[in-house]
mmCIF file of C-alpha atoms in Angstrom:
data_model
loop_
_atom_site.group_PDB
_atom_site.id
_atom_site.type_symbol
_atom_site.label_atom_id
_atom_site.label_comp_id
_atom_site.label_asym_id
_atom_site.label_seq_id
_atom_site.Cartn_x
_atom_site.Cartn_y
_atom_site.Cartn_z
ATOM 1 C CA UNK A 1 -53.030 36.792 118.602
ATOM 2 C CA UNK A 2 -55.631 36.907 115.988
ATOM 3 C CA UNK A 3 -55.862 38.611 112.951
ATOM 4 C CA UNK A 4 -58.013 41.319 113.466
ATOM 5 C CA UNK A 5 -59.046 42.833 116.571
ATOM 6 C CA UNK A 6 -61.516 44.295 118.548
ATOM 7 C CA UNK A 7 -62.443 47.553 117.673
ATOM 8 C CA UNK A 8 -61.945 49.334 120.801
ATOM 9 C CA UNK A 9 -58.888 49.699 122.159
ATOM 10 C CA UNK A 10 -56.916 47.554 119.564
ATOM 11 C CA UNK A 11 -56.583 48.065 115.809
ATOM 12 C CA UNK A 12 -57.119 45.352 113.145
ATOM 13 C CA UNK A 13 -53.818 45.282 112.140
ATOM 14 C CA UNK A 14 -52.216 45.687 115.228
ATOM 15 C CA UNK A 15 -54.020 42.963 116.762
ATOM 16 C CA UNK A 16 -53.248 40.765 113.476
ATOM 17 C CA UNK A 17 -49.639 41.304 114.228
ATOM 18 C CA UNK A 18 -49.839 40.712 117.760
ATOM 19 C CA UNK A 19 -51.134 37.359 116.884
ATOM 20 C CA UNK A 20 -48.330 37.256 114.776
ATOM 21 C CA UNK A 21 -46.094 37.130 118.018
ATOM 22 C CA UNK A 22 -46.637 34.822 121.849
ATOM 23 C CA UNK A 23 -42.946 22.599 132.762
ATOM 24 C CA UNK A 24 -44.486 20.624 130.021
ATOM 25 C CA UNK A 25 -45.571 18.154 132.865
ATOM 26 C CA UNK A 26 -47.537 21.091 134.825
ATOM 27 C CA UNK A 27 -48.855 22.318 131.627
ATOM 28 C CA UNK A 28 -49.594 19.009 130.375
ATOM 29 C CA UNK A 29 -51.931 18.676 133.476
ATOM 30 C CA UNK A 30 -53.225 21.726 133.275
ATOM 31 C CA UNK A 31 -55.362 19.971 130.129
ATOM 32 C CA UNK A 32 -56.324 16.659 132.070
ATOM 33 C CA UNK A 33 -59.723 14.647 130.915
ATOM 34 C CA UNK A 34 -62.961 15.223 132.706
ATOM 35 C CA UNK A 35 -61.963 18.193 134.739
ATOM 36 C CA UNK A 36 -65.806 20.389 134.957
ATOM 37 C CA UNK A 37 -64.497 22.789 137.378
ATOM 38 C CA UNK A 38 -64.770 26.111 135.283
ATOM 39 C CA UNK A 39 -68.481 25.096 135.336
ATOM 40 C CA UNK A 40 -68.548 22.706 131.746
ATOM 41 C CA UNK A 41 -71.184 20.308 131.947
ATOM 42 C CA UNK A 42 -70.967 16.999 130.848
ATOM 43 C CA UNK A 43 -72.355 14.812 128.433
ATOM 44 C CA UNK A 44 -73.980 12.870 130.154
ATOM 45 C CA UNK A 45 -74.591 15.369 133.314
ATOM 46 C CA UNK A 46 -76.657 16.994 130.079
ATOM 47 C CA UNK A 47 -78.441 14.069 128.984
ATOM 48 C CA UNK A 48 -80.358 13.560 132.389
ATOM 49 C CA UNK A 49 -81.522 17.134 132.569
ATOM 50 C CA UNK A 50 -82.424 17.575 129.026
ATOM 51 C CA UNK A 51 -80.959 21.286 129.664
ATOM 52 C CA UNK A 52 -77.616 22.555 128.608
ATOM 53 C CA UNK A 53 -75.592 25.037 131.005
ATOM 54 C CA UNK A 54 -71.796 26.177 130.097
ATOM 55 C CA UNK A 55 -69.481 28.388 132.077
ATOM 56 C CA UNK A 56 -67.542 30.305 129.621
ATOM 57 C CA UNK A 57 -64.579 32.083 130.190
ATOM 58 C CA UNK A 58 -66.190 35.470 131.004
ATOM 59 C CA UNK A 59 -67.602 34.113 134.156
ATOM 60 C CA UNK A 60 -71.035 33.796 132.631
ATOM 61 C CA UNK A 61 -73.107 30.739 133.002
ATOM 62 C CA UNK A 62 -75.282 30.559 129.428
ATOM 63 C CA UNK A 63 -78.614 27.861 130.116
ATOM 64 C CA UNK A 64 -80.758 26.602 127.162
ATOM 65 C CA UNK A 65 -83.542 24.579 127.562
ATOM 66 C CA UNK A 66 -81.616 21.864 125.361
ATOM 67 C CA UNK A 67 -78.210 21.221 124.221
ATOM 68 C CA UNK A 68 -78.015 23.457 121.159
ATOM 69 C CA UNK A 69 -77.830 21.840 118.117
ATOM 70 C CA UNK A 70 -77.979 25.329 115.497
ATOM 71 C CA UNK A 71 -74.252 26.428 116.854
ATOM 72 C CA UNK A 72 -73.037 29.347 115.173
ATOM 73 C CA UNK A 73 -69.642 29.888 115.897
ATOM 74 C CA UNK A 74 -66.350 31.981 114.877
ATOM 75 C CA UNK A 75 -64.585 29.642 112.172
ATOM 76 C CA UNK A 76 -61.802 28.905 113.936
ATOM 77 C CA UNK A 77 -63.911 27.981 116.692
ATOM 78 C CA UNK A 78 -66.069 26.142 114.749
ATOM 79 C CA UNK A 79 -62.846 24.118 113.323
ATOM 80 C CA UNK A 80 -62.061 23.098 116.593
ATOM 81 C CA UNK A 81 -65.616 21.941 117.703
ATOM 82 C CA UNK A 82 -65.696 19.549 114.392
ATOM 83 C CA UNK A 83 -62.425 18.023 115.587
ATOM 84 C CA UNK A 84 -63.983 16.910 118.496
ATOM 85 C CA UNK A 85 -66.746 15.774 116.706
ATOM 86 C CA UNK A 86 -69.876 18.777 117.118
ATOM 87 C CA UNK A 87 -70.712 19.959 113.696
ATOM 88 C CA UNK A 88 -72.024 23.879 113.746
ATOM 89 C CA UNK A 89 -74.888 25.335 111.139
ATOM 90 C CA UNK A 90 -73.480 28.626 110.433
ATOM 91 C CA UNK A 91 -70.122 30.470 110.896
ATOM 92 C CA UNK A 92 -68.634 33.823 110.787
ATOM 93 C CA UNK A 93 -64.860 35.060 110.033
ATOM 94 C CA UNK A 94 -61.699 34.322 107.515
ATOM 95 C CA UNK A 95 -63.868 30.954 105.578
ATOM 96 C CA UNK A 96 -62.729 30.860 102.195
ATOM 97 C CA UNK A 97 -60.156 32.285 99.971
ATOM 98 C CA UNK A 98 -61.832 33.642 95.990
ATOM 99 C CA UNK A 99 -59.610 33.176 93.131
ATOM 100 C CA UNK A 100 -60.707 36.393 91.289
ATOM 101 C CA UNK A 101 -60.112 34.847 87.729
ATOM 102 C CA UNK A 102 -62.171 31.509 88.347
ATOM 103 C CA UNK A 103 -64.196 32.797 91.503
ATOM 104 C CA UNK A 104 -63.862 29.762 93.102
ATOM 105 C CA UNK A 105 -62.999 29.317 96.662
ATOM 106 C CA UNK A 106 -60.559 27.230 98.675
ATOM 107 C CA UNK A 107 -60.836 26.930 102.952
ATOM 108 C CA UNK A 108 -58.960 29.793 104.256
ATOM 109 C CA UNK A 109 -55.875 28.793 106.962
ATOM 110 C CA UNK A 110 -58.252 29.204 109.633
ATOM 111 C CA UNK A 111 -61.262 27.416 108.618
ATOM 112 C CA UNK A 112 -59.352 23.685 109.382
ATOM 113 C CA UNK A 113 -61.417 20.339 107.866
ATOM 114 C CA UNK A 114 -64.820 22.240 107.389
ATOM 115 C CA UNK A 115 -66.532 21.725 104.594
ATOM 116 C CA UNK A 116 -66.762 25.321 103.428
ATOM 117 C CA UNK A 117 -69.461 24.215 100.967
ATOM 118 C CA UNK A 118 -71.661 23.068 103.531
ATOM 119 C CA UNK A 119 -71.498 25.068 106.454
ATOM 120 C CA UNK A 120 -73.701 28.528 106.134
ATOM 121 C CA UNK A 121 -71.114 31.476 105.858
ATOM 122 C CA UNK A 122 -72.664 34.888 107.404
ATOM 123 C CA UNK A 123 -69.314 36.906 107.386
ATOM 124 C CA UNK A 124 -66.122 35.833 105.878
ATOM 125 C CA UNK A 125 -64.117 39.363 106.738
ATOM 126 C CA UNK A 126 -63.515 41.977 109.626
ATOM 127 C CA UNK A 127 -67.035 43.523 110.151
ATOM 128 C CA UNK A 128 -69.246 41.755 108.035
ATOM 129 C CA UNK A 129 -72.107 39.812 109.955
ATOM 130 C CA UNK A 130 -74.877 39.363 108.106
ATOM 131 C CA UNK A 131 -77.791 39.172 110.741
ATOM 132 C CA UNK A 132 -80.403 37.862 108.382
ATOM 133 C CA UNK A 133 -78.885 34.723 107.128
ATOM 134 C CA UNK A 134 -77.882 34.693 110.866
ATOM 135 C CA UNK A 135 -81.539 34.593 111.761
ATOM 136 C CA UNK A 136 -82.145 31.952 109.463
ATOM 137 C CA UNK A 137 -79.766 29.561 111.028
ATOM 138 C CA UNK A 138 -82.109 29.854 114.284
ATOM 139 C CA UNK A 139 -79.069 30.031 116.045
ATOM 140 C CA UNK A 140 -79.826 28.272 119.693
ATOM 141 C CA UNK A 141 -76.137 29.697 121.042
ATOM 142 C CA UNK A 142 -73.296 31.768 119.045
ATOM 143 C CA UNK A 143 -69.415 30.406 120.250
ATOM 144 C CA UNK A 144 -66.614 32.483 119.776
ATOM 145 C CA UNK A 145 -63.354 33.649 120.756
ATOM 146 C CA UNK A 146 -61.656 36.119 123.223
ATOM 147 C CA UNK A 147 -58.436 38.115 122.779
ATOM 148 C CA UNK A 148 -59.810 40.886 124.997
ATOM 149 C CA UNK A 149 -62.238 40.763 128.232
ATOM 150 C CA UNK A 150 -65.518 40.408 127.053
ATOM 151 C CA UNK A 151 -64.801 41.090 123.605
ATOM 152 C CA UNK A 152 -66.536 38.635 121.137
ATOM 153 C CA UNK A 153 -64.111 38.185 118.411
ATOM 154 C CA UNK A 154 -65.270 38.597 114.794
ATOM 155 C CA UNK A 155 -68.852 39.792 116.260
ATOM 156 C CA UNK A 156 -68.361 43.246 114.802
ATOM 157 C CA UNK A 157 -69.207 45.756 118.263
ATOM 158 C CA UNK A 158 -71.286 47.851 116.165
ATOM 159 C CA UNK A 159 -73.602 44.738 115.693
ATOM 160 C CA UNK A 160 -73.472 43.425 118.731
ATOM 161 C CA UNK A 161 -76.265 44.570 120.806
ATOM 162 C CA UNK A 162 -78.811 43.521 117.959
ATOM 163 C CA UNK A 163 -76.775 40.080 118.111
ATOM 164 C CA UNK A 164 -76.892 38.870 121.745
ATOM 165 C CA UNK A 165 -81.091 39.284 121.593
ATOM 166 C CA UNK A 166 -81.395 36.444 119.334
ATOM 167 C CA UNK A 167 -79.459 33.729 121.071
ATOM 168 C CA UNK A 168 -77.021 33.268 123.985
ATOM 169 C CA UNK A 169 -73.131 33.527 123.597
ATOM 170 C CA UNK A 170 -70.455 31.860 124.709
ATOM 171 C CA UNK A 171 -66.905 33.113 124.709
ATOM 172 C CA UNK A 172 -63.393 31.381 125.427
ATOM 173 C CA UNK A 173 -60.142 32.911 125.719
ATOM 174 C CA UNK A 174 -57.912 32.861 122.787
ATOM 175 C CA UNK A 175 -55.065 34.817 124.565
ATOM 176 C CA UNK A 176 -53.418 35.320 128.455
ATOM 177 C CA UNK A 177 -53.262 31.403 128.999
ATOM 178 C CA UNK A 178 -50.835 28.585 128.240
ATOM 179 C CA UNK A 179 -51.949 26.494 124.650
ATOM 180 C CA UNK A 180 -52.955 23.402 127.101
ATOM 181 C CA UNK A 181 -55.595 25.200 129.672
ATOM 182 C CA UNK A 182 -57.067 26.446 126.111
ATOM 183 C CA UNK A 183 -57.249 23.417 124.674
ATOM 184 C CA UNK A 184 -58.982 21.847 127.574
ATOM 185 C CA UNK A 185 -61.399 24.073 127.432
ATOM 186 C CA UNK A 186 -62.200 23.751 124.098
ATOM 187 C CA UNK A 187 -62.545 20.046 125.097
ATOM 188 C CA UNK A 188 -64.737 21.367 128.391
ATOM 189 C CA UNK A 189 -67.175 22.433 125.663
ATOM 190 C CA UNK A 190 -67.681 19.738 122.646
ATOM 191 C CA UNK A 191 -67.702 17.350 125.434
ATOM 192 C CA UNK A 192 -70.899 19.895 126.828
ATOM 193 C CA UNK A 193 -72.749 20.203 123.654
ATOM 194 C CA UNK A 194 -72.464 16.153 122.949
ATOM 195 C CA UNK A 195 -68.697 14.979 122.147
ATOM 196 C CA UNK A 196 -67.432 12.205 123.168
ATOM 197 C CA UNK A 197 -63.968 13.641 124.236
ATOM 198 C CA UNK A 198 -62.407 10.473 125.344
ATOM 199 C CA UNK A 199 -62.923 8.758 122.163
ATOM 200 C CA UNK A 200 -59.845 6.689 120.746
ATOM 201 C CA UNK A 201 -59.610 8.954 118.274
ATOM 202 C CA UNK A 202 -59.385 12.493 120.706
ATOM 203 C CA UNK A 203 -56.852 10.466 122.539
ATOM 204 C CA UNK A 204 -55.062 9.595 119.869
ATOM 205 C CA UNK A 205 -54.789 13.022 118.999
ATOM 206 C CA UNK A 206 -53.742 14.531 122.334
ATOM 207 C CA UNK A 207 -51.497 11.853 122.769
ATOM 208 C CA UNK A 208 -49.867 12.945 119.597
ATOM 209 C CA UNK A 209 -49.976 16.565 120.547
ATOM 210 C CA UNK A 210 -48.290 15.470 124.351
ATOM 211 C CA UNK A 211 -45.273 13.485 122.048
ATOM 212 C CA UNK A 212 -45.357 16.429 120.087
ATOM 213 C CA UNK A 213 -44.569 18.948 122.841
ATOM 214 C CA UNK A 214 -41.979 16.768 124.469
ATOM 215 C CA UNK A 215 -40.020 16.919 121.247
ATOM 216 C CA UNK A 216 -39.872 20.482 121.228
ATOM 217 C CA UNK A 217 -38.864 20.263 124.649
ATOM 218 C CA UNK A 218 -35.854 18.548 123.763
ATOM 219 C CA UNK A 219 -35.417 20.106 120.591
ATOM 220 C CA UNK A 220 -34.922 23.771 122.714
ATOM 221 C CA UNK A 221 -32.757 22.278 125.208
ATOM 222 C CA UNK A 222 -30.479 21.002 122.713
ATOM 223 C CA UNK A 223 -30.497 24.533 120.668
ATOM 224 C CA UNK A 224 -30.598 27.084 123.678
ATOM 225 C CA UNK A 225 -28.458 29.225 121.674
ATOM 226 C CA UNK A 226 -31.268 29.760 118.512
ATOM 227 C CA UNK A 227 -32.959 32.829 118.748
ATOM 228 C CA UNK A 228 -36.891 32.609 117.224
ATOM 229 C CA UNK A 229 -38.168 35.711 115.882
ATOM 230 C CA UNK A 230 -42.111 35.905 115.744
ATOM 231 C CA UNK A 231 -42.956 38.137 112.800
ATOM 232 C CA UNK A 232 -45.693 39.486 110.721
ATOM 233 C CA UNK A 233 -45.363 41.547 107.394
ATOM 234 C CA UNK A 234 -47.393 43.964 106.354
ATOM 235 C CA UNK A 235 -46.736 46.672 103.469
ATOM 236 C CA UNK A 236 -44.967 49.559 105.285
ATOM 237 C CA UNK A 237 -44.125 47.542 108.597
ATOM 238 C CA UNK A 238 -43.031 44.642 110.077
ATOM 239 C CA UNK A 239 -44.475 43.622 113.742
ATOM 240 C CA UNK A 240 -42.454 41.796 115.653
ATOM 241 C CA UNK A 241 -44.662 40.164 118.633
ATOM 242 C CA UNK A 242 -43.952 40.006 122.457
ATOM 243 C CA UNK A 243 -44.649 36.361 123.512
ATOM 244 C CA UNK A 244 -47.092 37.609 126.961
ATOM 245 C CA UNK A 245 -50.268 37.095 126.017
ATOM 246 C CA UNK A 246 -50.502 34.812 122.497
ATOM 247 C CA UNK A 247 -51.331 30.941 123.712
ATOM 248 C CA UNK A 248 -48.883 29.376 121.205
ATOM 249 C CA UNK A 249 -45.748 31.575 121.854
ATOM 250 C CA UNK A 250 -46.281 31.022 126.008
ATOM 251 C CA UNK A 251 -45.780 27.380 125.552
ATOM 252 C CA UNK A 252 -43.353 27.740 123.403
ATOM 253 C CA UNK A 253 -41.415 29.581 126.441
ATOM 254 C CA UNK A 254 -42.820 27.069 129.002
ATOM 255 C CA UNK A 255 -41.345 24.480 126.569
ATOM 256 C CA UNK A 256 -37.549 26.288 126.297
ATOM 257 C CA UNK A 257 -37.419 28.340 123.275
ATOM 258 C CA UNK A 258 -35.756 31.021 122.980
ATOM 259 C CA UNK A 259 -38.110 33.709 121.630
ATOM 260 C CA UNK A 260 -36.762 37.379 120.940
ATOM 261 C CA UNK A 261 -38.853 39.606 123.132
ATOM 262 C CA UNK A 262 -38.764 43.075 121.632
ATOM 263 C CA UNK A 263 -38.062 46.074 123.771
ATOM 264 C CA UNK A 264 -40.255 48.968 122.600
ATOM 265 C CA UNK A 265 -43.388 47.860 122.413
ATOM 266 C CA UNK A 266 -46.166 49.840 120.814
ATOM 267 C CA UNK A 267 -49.578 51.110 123.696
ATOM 268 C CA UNK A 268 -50.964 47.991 122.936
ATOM 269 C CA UNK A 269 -48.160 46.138 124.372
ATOM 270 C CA UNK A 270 -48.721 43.330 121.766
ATOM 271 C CA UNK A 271 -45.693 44.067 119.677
ATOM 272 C CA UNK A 272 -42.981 46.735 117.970
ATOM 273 C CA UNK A 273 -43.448 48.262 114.586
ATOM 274 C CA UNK A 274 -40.311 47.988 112.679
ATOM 275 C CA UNK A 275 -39.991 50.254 109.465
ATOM 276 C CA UNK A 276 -38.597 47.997 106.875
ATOM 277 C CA UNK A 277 -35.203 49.973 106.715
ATOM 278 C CA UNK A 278 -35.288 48.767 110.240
ATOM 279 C CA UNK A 279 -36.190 45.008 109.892
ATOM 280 C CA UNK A 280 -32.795 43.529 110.883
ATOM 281 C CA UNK A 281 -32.956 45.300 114.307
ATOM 282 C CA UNK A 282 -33.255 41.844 115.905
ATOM 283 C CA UNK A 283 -30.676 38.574 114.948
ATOM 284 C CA UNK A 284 -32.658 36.136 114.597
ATOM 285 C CA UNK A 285 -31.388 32.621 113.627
ATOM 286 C CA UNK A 286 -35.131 31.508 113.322
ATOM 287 C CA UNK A 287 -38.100 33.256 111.739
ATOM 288 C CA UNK A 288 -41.936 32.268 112.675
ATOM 289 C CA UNK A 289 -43.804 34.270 109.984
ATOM 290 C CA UNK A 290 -47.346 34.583 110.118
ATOM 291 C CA UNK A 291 -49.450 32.882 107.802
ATOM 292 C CA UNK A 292 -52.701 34.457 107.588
ATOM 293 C CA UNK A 293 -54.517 35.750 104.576
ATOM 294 C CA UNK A 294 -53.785 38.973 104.679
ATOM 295 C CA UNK A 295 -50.396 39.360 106.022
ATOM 296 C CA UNK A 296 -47.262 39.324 103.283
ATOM 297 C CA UNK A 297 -45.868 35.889 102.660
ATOM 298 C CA UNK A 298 -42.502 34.690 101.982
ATOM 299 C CA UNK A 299 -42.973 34.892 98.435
ATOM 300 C CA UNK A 300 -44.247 38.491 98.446
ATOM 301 C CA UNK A 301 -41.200 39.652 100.602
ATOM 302 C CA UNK A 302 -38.881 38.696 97.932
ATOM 303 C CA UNK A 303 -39.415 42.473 96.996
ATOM 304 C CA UNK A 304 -37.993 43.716 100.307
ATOM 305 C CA UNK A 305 -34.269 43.954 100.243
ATOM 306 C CA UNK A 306 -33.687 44.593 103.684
ATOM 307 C CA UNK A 307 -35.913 41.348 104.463
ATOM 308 C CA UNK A 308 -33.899 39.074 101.859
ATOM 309 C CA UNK A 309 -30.606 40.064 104.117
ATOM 310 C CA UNK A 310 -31.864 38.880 107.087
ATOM 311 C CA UNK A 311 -29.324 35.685 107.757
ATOM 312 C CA UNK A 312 -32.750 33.841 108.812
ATOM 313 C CA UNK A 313 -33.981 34.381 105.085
ATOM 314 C CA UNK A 314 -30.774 33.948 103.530
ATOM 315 C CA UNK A 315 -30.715 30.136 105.584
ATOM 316 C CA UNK A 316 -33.720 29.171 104.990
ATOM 317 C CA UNK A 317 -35.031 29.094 108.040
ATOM 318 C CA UNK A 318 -38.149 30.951 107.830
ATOM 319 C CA UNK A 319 -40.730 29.055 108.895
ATOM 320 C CA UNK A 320 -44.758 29.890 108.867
ATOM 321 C CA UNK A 321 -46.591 30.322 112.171
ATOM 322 C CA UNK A 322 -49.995 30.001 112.427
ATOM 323 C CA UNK A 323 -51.439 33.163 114.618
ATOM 324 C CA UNK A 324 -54.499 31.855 115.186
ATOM 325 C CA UNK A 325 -54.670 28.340 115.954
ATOM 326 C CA UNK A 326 -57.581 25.872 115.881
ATOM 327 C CA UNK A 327 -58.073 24.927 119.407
ATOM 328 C CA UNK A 328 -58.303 21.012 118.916
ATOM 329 C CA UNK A 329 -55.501 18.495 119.529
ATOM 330 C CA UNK A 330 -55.216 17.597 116.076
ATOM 331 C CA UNK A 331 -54.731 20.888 114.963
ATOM 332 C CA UNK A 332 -52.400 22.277 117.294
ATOM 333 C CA UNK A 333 -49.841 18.768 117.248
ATOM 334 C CA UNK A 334 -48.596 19.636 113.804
ATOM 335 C CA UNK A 335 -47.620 23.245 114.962
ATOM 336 C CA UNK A 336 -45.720 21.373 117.767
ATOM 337 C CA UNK A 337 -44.391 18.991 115.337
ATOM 338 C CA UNK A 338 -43.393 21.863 112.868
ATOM 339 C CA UNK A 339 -41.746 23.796 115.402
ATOM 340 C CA UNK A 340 -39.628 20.887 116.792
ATOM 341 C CA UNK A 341 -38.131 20.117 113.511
ATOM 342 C CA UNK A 342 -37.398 23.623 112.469
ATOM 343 C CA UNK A 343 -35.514 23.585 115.671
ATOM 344 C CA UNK A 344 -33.568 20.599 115.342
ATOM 345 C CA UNK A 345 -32.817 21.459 111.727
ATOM 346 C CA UNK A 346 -31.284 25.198 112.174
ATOM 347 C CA UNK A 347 -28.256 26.661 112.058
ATOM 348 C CA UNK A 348 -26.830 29.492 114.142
ATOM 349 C CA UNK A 349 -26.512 32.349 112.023
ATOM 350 C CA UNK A 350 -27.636 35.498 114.033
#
């Protein structure tokens, strides 16, 4: 799940830790070319009309009078559109990274190939949306994510009423469905606003993401006995994620791995807090750790003592997961890819 959350009935860490935690040939399916039926128009379907009309995953149908061309978008959404080849004016959410000693910036984990110097940045935290520079931008549709019914992820709910007057928005789930459905819908839209999702170079892509998937496939089957925790660290806790809702960690089950599902999850029923005395509560021969700005990394945990036992640490096989994917086949192929080859490398040590 992602790394901050809607500010209703989820907090912004807990929802950052539940990120932190989620039949390859039905599944595979499930993200088939050309398939409109949630109500994505086509390219061309687009080009005859002159309008532009989208079926997002709410259930509502947004109509411009053209396909919009000043896209303002959630970065991670806006990572996935340029994979697919749609470029977006403006985005919002995790961007860059600052050095504070040279104050220059580097693309944060989420923001993909974008060219952070280029693309207009109106809110690179939790809450911050700036709406003038947003007005700017002209924005002719906003794109975001969905971790929650009609939540708009990143559009901050305080915000949001002054937000939806100035353009339409379009939101896609980001949790409750299997990796493939998502990314086919991701694909339902760039191929809406323009893309040509068929090009060699898509295809090349999902084919690579299909190989990909197959190898972790057979990398599971062959290590049924490895137990993979899904982890996030924080200062005073350490979540460990149920794999229900997350996109990633469902087709990781649909795919054979064995994820640790924890037993006492918190109201949410994203994940269990673990106290750090209490960190070894699950054996787990594999750690997925998340790797999102803001969430301790390997390096930092060095200075918890009870996290340095853990037999995963003490292997080496602590591996980073990234919570929040980009939605494009050429993103989510190397998670695949990673995954399969921490797989085939561990040890059992739980």
């Amino acid at each position: 799940m992602p790394s901050t959350a809607r500010a209703t009935s989820l907090t912004r860490r807990g929802l950052l830790a539940a990120g932190g935690a989620l039949g390859l040939g039905a599944a595979l399916a499930a993200c088939g070319g050309g398939d409109t039926k949630d109500g994505a128009a086509t390219p061309s379907a687009a080009g005859k009309s002159g309008a532009w009309e989208f079926k997002d995953d709410r259930g509502t149908t947004v109509k411009t009078a053209s396909v919009p061309k000043n896209i303002v978008a959630f970065t991670g959404m806006a990572a996935a559109l340029k994979d697919f080849g749609i470029e977006v004016k403006g985005v919002f959410g995790p961007t860059y990274v600052e050095d504070p000693k040279t104050k220059t910036r580097k693309p944060d984990v989420q923001a993909g190939d974008l060219d952070i110097d280029k693309v207009k940045v109106i809110g690179n935290v939790w809450g911050e949306f700036r709406i003038e520079e947003y007005l700017k931008l002209q924005p002719e549709v906003l794109i975001t994510d969905m971790w929650e019914k009609d939540a708009l992820w990143y559009v901050p709910e305080e915000q949001k009423a002054k937000i939806l007057k100035i353009a339409p928005s379009v939101a896609l789930w980001a949790a409750g469905k299997s990796m493939p459905s998502v990314l086919q819908r991701h694909a339902d839209l760039a191929a809406s606003l323009g893309a040509d999702v068929q090009s060699a170079r898509v295809k090349a892509d999902r084919a690579r993401f299909e190989a990909a998937a197959e190898r972790v496939r057979k990398a599971a089957k062959a290590k049924k006995d490895i137990k993979v925790l899904i982890g996030s660290g924080a200062p005073d806790t350490f979540y460990v994620s149920t794999p229900v809702r997350p996109t990633d960690l469902l087709f990781f089950q649909e795919l054979g791995v064995n994820l640790i599902v924890p037993d006492k999850l918190d109201p949410t029923g994203w994940f269990e807090l673990l106290s750090w005395e209490n960190v070894d509560k699950y054996r787990a021969d594999v750690i997925m750790l998340d790797n999102r700005t803001g969430t301790l990394q390997p390096e930092q945990l060095k200075a918890k003592p009870t996290w340095a036992a853990l037999p995963a640490v003490k292997a080496g096989q602590v591996v980073p997961r990234v919570t929040e994917p980009v939605y494009s086949y050429a993103k989510c192929a190397p998670l695949l890819e990673d995954l399969a080859k921490a797989l085939e490398n561990a040890k059992k040590v739980s």
